[in-house]
mmCIF file with all atom_site columns, C-alpha atoms in Angstrom:
data_model
loop_
_atom_site.group_PDB
_atom_site.id
_atom_site.type_symbol
_atom_site.label_atom_id
_atom_site.label_alt_id
_atom_site.label_comp_id
_atom_site.label_asym_id
_atom_site.label_entity_id
_atom_site.label_seq_id
_atom_site.pdbx_PDB_ins_code
_atom_site.Cartn_x
_atom_site.Cartn_y
_atom_site.Cartn_z
_atom_site.occupancy
_atom_site.B_iso_or_equiv
_atom_site.pdbx_formal_charge
_atom_site.auth_seq_id
_atom_site.auth_comp_id
_atom_site.auth_asym_id
_atom_site.auth_atom_id
_atom_site.pdbx_PDB_model_num
ATOM 1   C CA . MET A 1 1   ? 0.000  0.000  0.000   1.00 41.00 ? 1   MET A CA 1
ATOM 2   C CA . THR A 1 2   ? 2.801  2.424  0.888   1.00 42.00 ? 2   THR A CA 1
ATOM 3   C CA . THR A 1 3   ? 4.665  1.732  -2.341  1.00 41.00 ? 3   THR A CA 1
ATOM 4   C CA . LEU A 1 4   ? 1.478  2.334  -4.335  1.00 34.00 ? 4   LEU A CA 1
ATOM 5   C CA . ILE A 1 5   ? 0.978  5.722  -2.640  1.00 35.00 ? 5   ILE A CA 1
ATOM 6   C CA . GLU A 1 6   ? 4.638  6.644  -3.218  1.00 38.00 ? 6   GLU A CA 1
ATOM 7   C CA . ARG A 1 7   ? 4.336  5.620  -6.850  1.00 35.00 ? 7   ARG A CA 1
ATOM 8   C CA . ILE A 1 8   ? 1.231  7.770  -7.256  1.00 35.00 ? 8   ILE A CA 1
ATOM 9   C CA . ASP A 1 9   ? 2.622  10.805 -5.381  1.00 38.00 ? 9   ASP A CA 1
ATOM 10  C CA . SER A 1 10  ? 6.093  11.046 -6.893  1.00 38.00 ? 10  SER A CA 1
ATOM 11  C CA . PRO A 1 11  ? 5.084  12.012 -10.472 1.00 39.00 ? 11  PRO A CA 1
ATOM 12  C CA . ILE A 1 12  ? 2.734  14.677 -9.066  1.00 37.00 ? 12  ILE A CA 1
ATOM 13  C CA . ASP A 1 13  ? 5.559  16.128 -6.988  1.00 43.00 ? 13  ASP A CA 1
ATOM 14  C CA . GLU A 1 14  ? 7.726  16.227 -10.110 1.00 45.00 ? 14  GLU A CA 1
ATOM 15  C CA . ILE A 1 15  ? 4.980  18.001 -12.069 1.00 44.00 ? 15  ILE A CA 1
ATOM 16  C CA . GLU A 1 16  ? 4.504  20.572 -9.277  1.00 53.00 ? 16  GLU A CA 1
ATOM 17  C CA . SER A 1 17  ? 8.273  21.087 -9.139  1.00 71.00 ? 17  SER A CA 1
ATOM 18  C CA . ASP A 1 18  ? 8.390  21.589 -12.920 1.00 76.00 ? 18  ASP A CA 1
ATOM 19  C CA . SER A 1 19  ? 5.525  24.096 -12.868 1.00 80.00 ? 19  SER A CA 1
ATOM 20  C CA . SER A 1 20  ? 7.171  26.004 -9.992  1.00 83.00 ? 20  SER A CA 1
ATOM 21  C CA . ARG A 1 21  ? 10.476 26.021 -11.859 1.00 87.00 ? 21  ARG A CA 1
ATOM 22  C CA . ARG A 1 22  ? 8.728  27.352 -14.982 1.00 88.00 ? 22  ARG A CA 1
ATOM 23  C CA . ALA A 1 23  ? 7.017  30.074 -12.939 1.00 88.00 ? 23  ALA A CA 1
ATOM 24  C CA . LEU A 1 24  ? 10.360 31.035 -11.366 1.00 91.00 ? 24  LEU A CA 1
ATOM 25  C CA . ARG A 1 25  ? 11.975 31.274 -14.821 1.00 91.00 ? 25  ARG A CA 1
ATOM 26  C CA . ILE A 1 26  ? 9.160  33.555 -16.009 1.00 92.00 ? 26  ILE A CA 1
ATOM 27  C CA . PHE A 1 27  ? 9.701  35.708 -12.910 1.00 92.00 ? 27  PHE A CA 1
ATOM 28  C CA . HIS A 1 28  ? 13.420 35.914 -13.727 1.00 93.00 ? 28  HIS A CA 1
ATOM 29  C CA . LEU A 1 29  ? 12.583 36.927 -17.304 1.00 93.00 ? 29  LEU A CA 1
ATOM 30  C CA . TYR A 1 30  ? 10.457 39.766 -15.920 1.00 93.00 ? 30  TYR A CA 1
ATOM 31  C CA . ARG A 1 31  ? 13.392 40.796 -13.722 1.00 92.00 ? 31  ARG A CA 1
ATOM 32  C CA . MET A 1 32  ? 15.698 40.772 -16.757 1.00 93.00 ? 32  MET A CA 1
ATOM 33  C CA . VAL A 1 33  ? 13.313 43.077 -18.619 1.00 93.00 ? 33  VAL A CA 1
ATOM 34  C CA . VAL A 1 34  ? 13.206 45.464 -15.638 1.00 91.00 ? 34  VAL A CA 1
ATOM 35  C CA . ALA A 1 35  ? 17.001 45.516 -15.316 1.00 91.00 ? 35  ALA A CA 1
ATOM 36  C CA . ALA A 1 36  ? 17.451 46.059 -19.062 1.00 91.00 ? 36  ALA A CA 1
ATOM 37  C CA . LEU A 1 37  ? 14.850 48.842 -19.208 1.00 89.00 ? 37  LEU A CA 1
ATOM 38  C CA . LEU A 1 38  ? 16.394 50.686 -16.270 1.00 86.00 ? 38  LEU A CA 1
ATOM 39  C CA . LEU A 1 39  ? 19.857 50.473 -17.837 1.00 85.00 ? 39  LEU A CA 1
ATOM 40  C CA . VAL A 1 40  ? 18.537 51.595 -21.244 1.00 84.00 ? 40  VAL A CA 1
ATOM 41  C CA . LEU A 1 41  ? 16.623 54.425 -19.587 1.00 79.00 ? 41  LEU A CA 1
ATOM 42  C CA . TYR A 1 42  ? 19.788 55.603 -17.868 1.00 78.00 ? 42  TYR A CA 1
ATOM 43  C CA . VAL A 1 43  ? 21.985 55.381 -20.985 1.00 76.00 ? 43  VAL A CA 1
ATOM 44  C CA . ALA A 1 44  ? 19.458 56.704 -23.526 1.00 71.00 ? 44  ALA A CA 1
ATOM 45  C CA . ASP A 1 45  ? 18.019 59.679 -21.737 1.00 61.00 ? 45  ASP A CA 1
ATOM 46  C CA . ARG A 1 46  ? 19.266 61.020 -18.438 1.00 58.00 ? 46  ARG A CA 1
ATOM 47  C CA . GLU A 1 47  ? 16.861 63.934 -18.704 1.00 55.00 ? 47  GLU A CA 1
ATOM 48  C CA . SER A 1 48  ? 13.717 61.785 -18.856 1.00 54.00 ? 48  SER A CA 1
ATOM 49  C CA . SER A 1 49  ? 10.907 62.434 -16.414 1.00 52.00 ? 49  SER A CA 1
ATOM 50  C CA . LEU A 1 50  ? 11.779 59.309 -14.450 1.00 53.00 ? 50  LEU A CA 1
ATOM 51  C CA . LEU A 1 51  ? 15.415 60.134 -13.910 1.00 59.00 ? 51  LEU A CA 1
ATOM 52  C CA . ASP A 1 52  ? 15.398 63.892 -13.480 1.00 59.00 ? 52  ASP A CA 1
ATOM 53  C CA . THR A 1 53  ? 15.430 63.534 -9.682  1.00 59.00 ? 53  THR A CA 1
ATOM 54  C CA . LEU A 1 54  ? 18.621 61.457 -9.540  1.00 66.00 ? 54  LEU A CA 1
ATOM 55  C CA . ASP A 1 55  ? 20.758 62.593 -6.615  1.00 66.00 ? 55  ASP A CA 1
ATOM 56  C CA . ASN A 1 56  ? 23.621 60.247 -7.472  1.00 70.00 ? 56  ASN A CA 1
ATOM 57  C CA . PRO A 1 57  ? 23.548 59.003 -11.102 1.00 76.00 ? 57  PRO A CA 1
ATOM 58  C CA . LEU A 1 58  ? 26.649 56.832 -10.597 1.00 79.00 ? 58  LEU A CA 1
ATOM 59  C CA . PHE A 1 59  ? 25.007 54.990 -7.666  1.00 82.00 ? 59  PHE A CA 1
ATOM 60  C CA . PHE A 1 60  ? 21.877 54.431 -9.780  1.00 82.00 ? 60  PHE A CA 1
ATOM 61  C CA . LEU A 1 61  ? 23.974 52.971 -12.605 1.00 84.00 ? 61  LEU A CA 1
ATOM 62  C CA . GLN A 1 62  ? 26.053 50.773 -10.288 1.00 88.00 ? 62  GLN A CA 1
ATOM 63  C CA . ILE A 1 63  ? 23.046 49.361 -8.438  1.00 90.00 ? 63  ILE A CA 1
ATOM 64  C CA . ASN A 1 64  ? 21.376 48.594 -11.770 1.00 90.00 ? 64  ASN A CA 1
ATOM 65  C CA . GLN A 1 65  ? 24.466 46.805 -13.038 1.00 91.00 ? 65  GLN A CA 1
ATOM 66  C CA . VAL A 1 66  ? 24.666 44.704 -9.861  1.00 92.00 ? 66  VAL A CA 1
ATOM 67  C CA . TYR A 1 67  ? 20.947 43.929 -10.172 1.00 93.00 ? 67  TYR A CA 1
ATOM 68  C CA . ALA A 1 68  ? 21.348 42.828 -13.813 1.00 93.00 ? 68  ALA A CA 1
ATOM 69  C CA . ILE A 1 69  ? 24.202 40.477 -12.881 1.00 94.00 ? 69  ILE A CA 1
ATOM 70  C CA . LEU A 1 70  ? 22.249 38.980 -9.949  1.00 94.00 ? 70  LEU A CA 1
ATOM 71  C CA . VAL A 1 71  ? 19.212 38.430 -12.172 1.00 93.00 ? 71  VAL A CA 1
ATOM 72  C CA . LEU A 1 72  ? 21.276 36.635 -14.826 1.00 94.00 ? 72  LEU A CA 1
ATOM 73  C CA . VAL A 1 73  ? 22.878 34.421 -12.163 1.00 93.00 ? 73  VAL A CA 1
ATOM 74  C CA . GLY A 1 74  ? 19.455 33.665 -10.674 1.00 91.00 ? 74  GLY A CA 1
ATOM 75  C CA . TYR A 1 75  ? 18.062 32.702 -14.076 1.00 92.00 ? 75  TYR A CA 1
ATOM 76  C CA . ALA A 1 76  ? 21.026 30.407 -14.776 1.00 91.00 ? 76  ALA A CA 1
ATOM 77  C CA . LEU A 1 77  ? 20.555 28.706 -11.391 1.00 90.00 ? 77  LEU A CA 1
ATOM 78  C CA . THR A 1 78  ? 16.994 27.668 -12.302 1.00 88.00 ? 78  THR A CA 1
ATOM 79  C CA . TYR A 1 79  ? 18.523 25.161 -14.726 1.00 87.00 ? 79  TYR A CA 1
ATOM 80  C CA . LEU A 1 80  ? 20.464 23.459 -11.925 1.00 81.00 ? 80  LEU A CA 1
ATOM 81  C CA . ASP A 1 81  ? 18.599 20.914 -9.829  1.00 74.00 ? 81  ASP A CA 1
ATOM 82  C CA . ARG A 1 82  ? 20.941 21.313 -6.870  1.00 77.00 ? 82  ARG A CA 1
ATOM 83  C CA . LEU A 1 83  ? 19.272 24.353 -5.315  1.00 82.00 ? 83  LEU A CA 1
ATOM 84  C CA . PRO A 1 84  ? 15.668 24.054 -4.097  1.00 87.00 ? 84  PRO A CA 1
ATOM 85  C CA . ILE A 1 85  ? 13.129 26.249 -5.885  1.00 87.00 ? 85  ILE A CA 1
ATOM 86  C CA . THR A 1 86  ? 11.958 27.721 -2.580  1.00 88.00 ? 86  THR A CA 1
ATOM 87  C CA . LEU A 1 87  ? 15.475 28.897 -1.717  1.00 91.00 ? 87  LEU A CA 1
ATOM 88  C CA . GLN A 1 88  ? 15.903 30.449 -5.180  1.00 91.00 ? 88  GLN A CA 1
ATOM 89  C CA . THR A 1 89  ? 12.558 32.227 -4.809  1.00 91.00 ? 89  THR A CA 1
ATOM 90  C CA . HIS A 1 90  ? 13.543 33.594 -1.384  1.00 92.00 ? 90  HIS A CA 1
ATOM 91  C CA . ALA A 1 91  ? 16.817 34.899 -2.809  1.00 93.00 ? 91  ALA A CA 1
ATOM 92  C CA . ALA A 1 92  ? 15.134 36.509 -5.851  1.00 93.00 ? 92  ALA A CA 1
ATOM 93  C CA . VAL A 1 93  ? 12.376 38.255 -3.879  1.00 93.00 ? 93  VAL A CA 1
ATOM 94  C CA . PHE A 1 94  ? 14.764 39.396 -1.128  1.00 94.00 ? 94  PHE A CA 1
ATOM 95  C CA . ILE A 1 95  ? 17.168 40.864 -3.716  1.00 94.00 ? 95  ILE A CA 1
ATOM 96  C CA . ASP A 1 96  ? 14.259 42.604 -5.467  1.00 92.00 ? 96  ASP A CA 1
ATOM 97  C CA . VAL A 1 97  ? 13.007 44.189 -2.249  1.00 92.00 ? 97  VAL A CA 1
ATOM 98  C CA . ILE A 1 98  ? 16.452 45.519 -1.304  1.00 92.00 ? 98  ILE A CA 1
ATOM 99  C CA . VAL A 1 99  ? 17.718 46.553 -4.748  1.00 91.00 ? 99  VAL A CA 1
ATOM 100 C CA . LEU A 1 100 ? 14.472 48.007 -6.104  1.00 89.00 ? 100 LEU A CA 1
ATOM 101 C CA . THR A 1 101 ? 13.997 49.981 -2.880  1.00 87.00 ? 101 THR A CA 1
ATOM 102 C CA . LEU A 1 102 ? 17.485 51.435 -3.363  1.00 87.00 ? 102 LEU A CA 1
ATOM 103 C CA . ILE A 1 103 ? 16.640 52.266 -6.983  1.00 85.00 ? 103 ILE A CA 1
ATOM 104 C CA . VAL A 1 104 ? 13.385 53.960 -5.941  1.00 82.00 ? 104 VAL A CA 1
ATOM 105 C CA . HIS A 1 105 ? 15.259 55.897 -3.243  1.00 80.00 ? 105 HIS A CA 1
ATOM 106 C CA . SER A 1 106 ? 17.930 57.031 -5.717  1.00 79.00 ? 106 SER A CA 1
ATOM 107 C CA . THR A 1 107 ? 15.283 58.359 -8.119  1.00 76.00 ? 107 THR A CA 1
ATOM 108 C CA . GLY A 1 108 ? 13.574 60.609 -5.594  1.00 70.00 ? 108 GLY A CA 1
ATOM 109 C CA . GLY A 1 109 ? 11.547 58.180 -3.494  1.00 69.00 ? 109 GLY A CA 1
ATOM 110 C CA . LEU A 1 110 ? 7.939  57.128 -3.880  1.00 67.00 ? 110 LEU A CA 1
ATOM 111 C CA . ALA A 1 111 ? 7.121  60.170 -6.000  1.00 65.00 ? 111 ALA A CA 1
ATOM 112 C CA . SER A 1 112 ? 9.176  58.752 -8.904  1.00 67.00 ? 112 SER A CA 1
ATOM 113 C CA . GLY A 1 113 ? 6.594  56.057 -9.653  1.00 69.00 ? 113 GLY A CA 1
ATOM 114 C CA . LEU A 1 114 ? 9.202  53.279 -9.870  1.00 76.00 ? 114 LEU A CA 1
ATOM 115 C CA . ASN A 1 115 ? 7.872  51.735 -6.664  1.00 79.00 ? 115 ASN A CA 1
ATOM 116 C CA . VAL A 1 116 ? 5.342  49.777 -8.722  1.00 83.00 ? 116 VAL A CA 1
ATOM 117 C CA . LEU A 1 117 ? 8.247  47.585 -9.886  1.00 86.00 ? 117 LEU A CA 1
ATOM 118 C CA . LEU A 1 118 ? 8.066  45.868 -6.493  1.00 88.00 ? 118 LEU A CA 1
ATOM 119 C CA . VAL A 1 119 ? 4.460  44.748 -6.973  1.00 88.00 ? 119 VAL A CA 1
ATOM 120 C CA . PRO A 1 120 ? 5.207  41.869 -9.424  1.00 90.00 ? 120 PRO A CA 1
ATOM 121 C CA . SER A 1 121 ? 7.994  40.667 -7.126  1.00 90.00 ? 121 SER A CA 1
ATOM 122 C CA . ILE A 1 122 ? 5.595  40.468 -4.178  1.00 90.00 ? 122 ILE A CA 1
ATOM 123 C CA . ALA A 1 123 ? 3.020  38.796 -6.442  1.00 89.00 ? 123 ALA A CA 1
ATOM 124 C CA . ALA A 1 124 ? 5.659  36.225 -7.444  1.00 89.00 ? 124 ALA A CA 1
ATOM 125 C CA . ALA A 1 125 ? 6.282  35.554 -3.748  1.00 89.00 ? 125 ALA A CA 1
ATOM 126 C CA . GLY A 1 126 ? 2.537  34.964 -3.385  1.00 89.00 ? 126 GLY A CA 1
ATOM 127 C CA . ILE A 1 127 ? 2.602  32.450 -6.237  1.00 88.00 ? 127 ILE A CA 1
ATOM 128 C CA . LEU A 1 128 ? 5.770  30.545 -5.360  1.00 89.00 ? 128 LEU A CA 1
ATOM 129 C CA . LEU A 1 129 ? 5.846  30.698 -1.546  1.00 89.00 ? 129 LEU A CA 1
ATOM 130 C CA . PRO A 1 130 ? 3.408  29.800 1.256   1.00 87.00 ? 130 PRO A CA 1
ATOM 131 C CA . GLY A 1 131 ? 0.990  32.537 2.312   1.00 82.00 ? 131 GLY A CA 1
ATOM 132 C CA . ARG A 1 132 ? 2.750  33.585 5.525   1.00 88.00 ? 132 ARG A CA 1
ATOM 133 C CA . LEU A 1 133 ? 6.098  33.992 3.783   1.00 90.00 ? 133 LEU A CA 1
ATOM 134 C CA . ALA A 1 134 ? 4.514  35.988 0.958   1.00 89.00 ? 134 ALA A CA 1
ATOM 135 C CA . LEU A 1 135 ? 2.927  38.314 3.532   1.00 89.00 ? 135 LEU A CA 1
ATOM 136 C CA . ALA A 1 136 ? 6.274  38.618 5.309   1.00 91.00 ? 136 ALA A CA 1
ATOM 137 C CA . TYR A 1 137 ? 7.876  39.823 2.063   1.00 92.00 ? 137 TYR A CA 1
ATOM 138 C CA . ALA A 1 138 ? 4.994  42.230 1.476   1.00 90.00 ? 138 ALA A CA 1
ATOM 139 C CA . ALA A 1 139 ? 5.563  43.682 4.958   1.00 90.00 ? 139 ALA A CA 1
ATOM 140 C CA . MET A 1 140 ? 9.308  43.790 4.356   1.00 91.00 ? 140 MET A CA 1
ATOM 141 C CA . ALA A 1 141 ? 8.795  45.727 1.096   1.00 88.00 ? 141 ALA A CA 1
ATOM 142 C CA . PHE A 1 142 ? 6.503  48.180 2.889   1.00 87.00 ? 142 PHE A CA 1
ATOM 143 C CA . PHE A 1 143 ? 8.960  48.772 5.749   1.00 87.00 ? 143 PHE A CA 1
ATOM 144 C CA . ALA A 1 144 ? 11.851 49.115 3.273   1.00 84.00 ? 144 ALA A CA 1
ATOM 145 C CA . SER A 1 145 ? 9.870  51.783 1.399   1.00 80.00 ? 145 SER A CA 1
ATOM 146 C CA . VAL A 1 146 ? 9.107  53.656 4.626   1.00 79.00 ? 146 VAL A CA 1
ATOM 147 C CA . ALA A 1 147 ? 12.757 53.362 5.724   1.00 79.00 ? 147 ALA A CA 1
ATOM 148 C CA . SER A 1 148 ? 13.887 54.875 2.425   1.00 75.00 ? 148 SER A CA 1
ATOM 149 C CA . LEU A 1 149 ? 11.575 57.843 3.109   1.00 72.00 ? 149 LEU A CA 1
ATOM 150 C CA . MET A 1 150 ? 12.989 58.331 6.606   1.00 73.00 ? 150 MET A CA 1
ATOM 151 C CA . HIS A 1 151 ? 16.618 57.939 5.513   1.00 64.00 ? 151 HIS A CA 1
ATOM 152 C CA . ASP A 1 152 ? 17.133 61.634 4.722   1.00 60.00 ? 152 ASP A CA 1
ATOM 153 C CA . GLY A 1 153 ? 16.116 62.671 8.209   1.00 57.00 ? 153 GLY A CA 1
ATOM 154 C CA . THR A 1 154 ? 13.577 65.164 6.892   1.00 56.00 ? 154 THR A CA 1
ATOM 155 C CA . GLU A 1 155 ? 10.095 65.314 8.337   1.00 60.00 ? 155 GLU A CA 1
ATOM 156 C CA . LEU A 1 156 ? 7.630  63.117 6.472   1.00 60.00 ? 156 LEU A CA 1
ATOM 157 C CA . GLU A 1 157 ? 4.729  64.819 4.760   1.00 70.00 ? 157 GLU A CA 1
ATOM 158 C CA . ALA A 1 158 ? 1.175  63.498 4.788   1.00 71.00 ? 158 ALA A CA 1
ATOM 159 C CA . VAL A 1 159 ? 1.310  62.848 1.024   1.00 71.00 ? 159 VAL A CA 1
ATOM 160 C CA . GLU A 1 160 ? 4.365  60.628 1.357   1.00 71.00 ? 160 GLU A CA 1
ATOM 161 C CA . LEU A 1 161 ? 2.817  58.692 4.240   1.00 73.00 ? 161 LEU A CA 1
ATOM 162 C CA . THR A 1 162 ? -0.372 58.230 2.226   1.00 79.00 ? 162 THR A CA 1
ATOM 163 C CA . ARG A 1 163 ? 1.622  56.948 -0.763  1.00 77.00 ? 163 ARG A CA 1
ATOM 164 C CA . ALA A 1 164 ? 3.496  54.536 1.488   1.00 78.00 ? 164 ALA A CA 1
ATOM 165 C CA . GLY A 1 165 ? 0.228  53.319 3.039   1.00 80.00 ? 165 GLY A CA 1
ATOM 166 C CA . VAL A 1 166 ? -1.391 52.757 -0.357  1.00 83.00 ? 166 VAL A CA 1
ATOM 167 C CA . LEU A 1 167 ? 1.724  50.964 -1.587  1.00 82.00 ? 167 LEU A CA 1
ATOM 168 C CA . GLY A 1 168 ? 1.773  48.738 1.508   1.00 82.00 ? 168 GLY A CA 1
ATOM 169 C CA . SER A 1 169 ? -1.898 47.879 0.955   1.00 84.00 ? 169 SER A CA 1
ATOM 170 C CA . ILE A 1 170 ? -1.169 46.964 -2.666  1.00 86.00 ? 170 ILE A CA 1
ATOM 171 C CA . PHE A 1 171 ? 1.696  44.723 -1.535  1.00 86.00 ? 171 PHE A CA 1
ATOM 172 C CA . LEU A 1 172 ? -0.468 42.897 1.022   1.00 88.00 ? 172 LEU A CA 1
ATOM 173 C CA . ILE A 1 173 ? -3.491 42.520 -1.264  1.00 88.00 ? 173 ILE A CA 1
ATOM 174 C CA . GLY A 1 174 ? -1.296 41.399 -4.177  1.00 86.00 ? 174 GLY A CA 1
ATOM 175 C CA . ALA A 1 175 ? 0.432  38.761 -2.053  1.00 87.00 ? 175 ALA A CA 1
ATOM 176 C CA . LEU A 1 176 ? -2.866 37.451 -0.646  1.00 87.00 ? 176 LEU A CA 1
ATOM 177 C CA . VAL A 1 177 ? -4.717 37.337 -3.974  1.00 88.00 ? 177 VAL A CA 1
ATOM 178 C CA . MET A 1 178 ? -1.859 35.711 -5.887  1.00 87.00 ? 178 MET A CA 1
ATOM 179 C CA . ASN A 1 179 ? -1.316 33.162 -3.117  1.00 85.00 ? 179 ASN A CA 1
ATOM 180 C CA . PHE A 1 180 ? -5.011 32.287 -3.089  1.00 87.00 ? 180 PHE A CA 1
ATOM 181 C CA . LEU A 1 181 ? -5.110 31.877 -6.887  1.00 85.00 ? 181 LEU A CA 1
ATOM 182 C CA . ALA A 1 182 ? -1.874 29.870 -6.932  1.00 81.00 ? 182 ALA A CA 1
ATOM 183 C CA . GLU A 1 183 ? -3.161 27.517 -4.213  1.00 82.00 ? 183 GLU A CA 1
ATOM 184 C CA . ARG A 1 184 ? -6.376 26.924 -6.150  1.00 81.00 ? 184 ARG A CA 1
ATOM 185 C CA . ALA A 1 185 ? -4.433 26.274 -9.349  1.00 76.00 ? 185 ALA A CA 1
ATOM 186 C CA . ARG A 1 186 ? -2.104 23.852 -7.554  1.00 76.00 ? 186 ARG A CA 1
ATOM 187 C CA . LYS A 1 187 ? -5.027 21.939 -6.024  1.00 78.00 ? 187 LYS A CA 1
ATOM 188 C CA . SER A 1 188 ? -6.785 21.717 -9.388  1.00 76.00 ? 188 SER A CA 1
ATOM 189 C CA . GLU A 1 189 ? -3.611 20.518 -11.102 1.00 73.00 ? 189 GLU A CA 1
ATOM 190 C CA . HIS A 1 190 ? -2.963 18.010 -8.313  1.00 73.00 ? 190 HIS A CA 1
ATOM 191 C CA . LEU A 1 191 ? -6.524 16.649 -8.558  1.00 75.00 ? 191 LEU A CA 1
ATOM 192 C CA . ALA A 1 192 ? -6.401 16.433 -12.361 1.00 75.00 ? 192 ALA A CA 1
ATOM 193 C CA . ASN A 1 193 ? -3.091 14.553 -12.304 1.00 75.00 ? 193 ASN A CA 1
ATOM 194 C CA . ARG A 1 194 ? -4.328 12.137 -9.635  1.00 79.00 ? 194 ARG A CA 1
ATOM 195 C CA . ARG A 1 195 ? -7.486 11.406 -11.615 1.00 79.00 ? 195 ARG A CA 1
ATOM 196 C CA . ALA A 1 196 ? -5.442 10.909 -14.782 1.00 80.00 ? 196 ALA A CA 1
ATOM 197 C CA . GLN A 1 197 ? -3.214 8.424  -12.980 1.00 80.00 ? 197 GLN A CA 1
ATOM 198 C CA . GLU A 1 198 ? -6.177 6.598  -11.468 1.00 73.00 ? 198 GLU A CA 1
#
């Protein structure tokens, strides 16, 4: 009986692992597009509306270059079976929260509009990680955004606090909704595979 259950469960686990690996690769492709667009934006037009508030253009360029390298390494690692998908997801989302917060801070804070780049990263955490961990990353992204506002030591205005609150709400809602949808999709896929095997 045990061997029959193991024989039934193992292909399903492999299918779930493959679908998670595919989802992680798609997430890395999104990250590559973001890194490339930020680098192109910097090189092509320093006077664009997104980059006109740059306090330190060299820091912006360096952090983007580091981000691009980390994204390429992360994508390459998805083709190796040695590292668990969960660990790779943790690393990717953690890097996104830190690096994208630094990029937002270097472009003038939440007013720049680049903070929305964090939303797909938190959504990816909701898809690829358990609900509590996805919410933890949503909270981490919110606190990182607030910390970047307080870094200058200037008094926070009501508009900035409102933006941070709205952004935090988007992070939490995005993580919850994507986690709920991903769990339903996983259960449906699991049930369909079990029925097909039966």
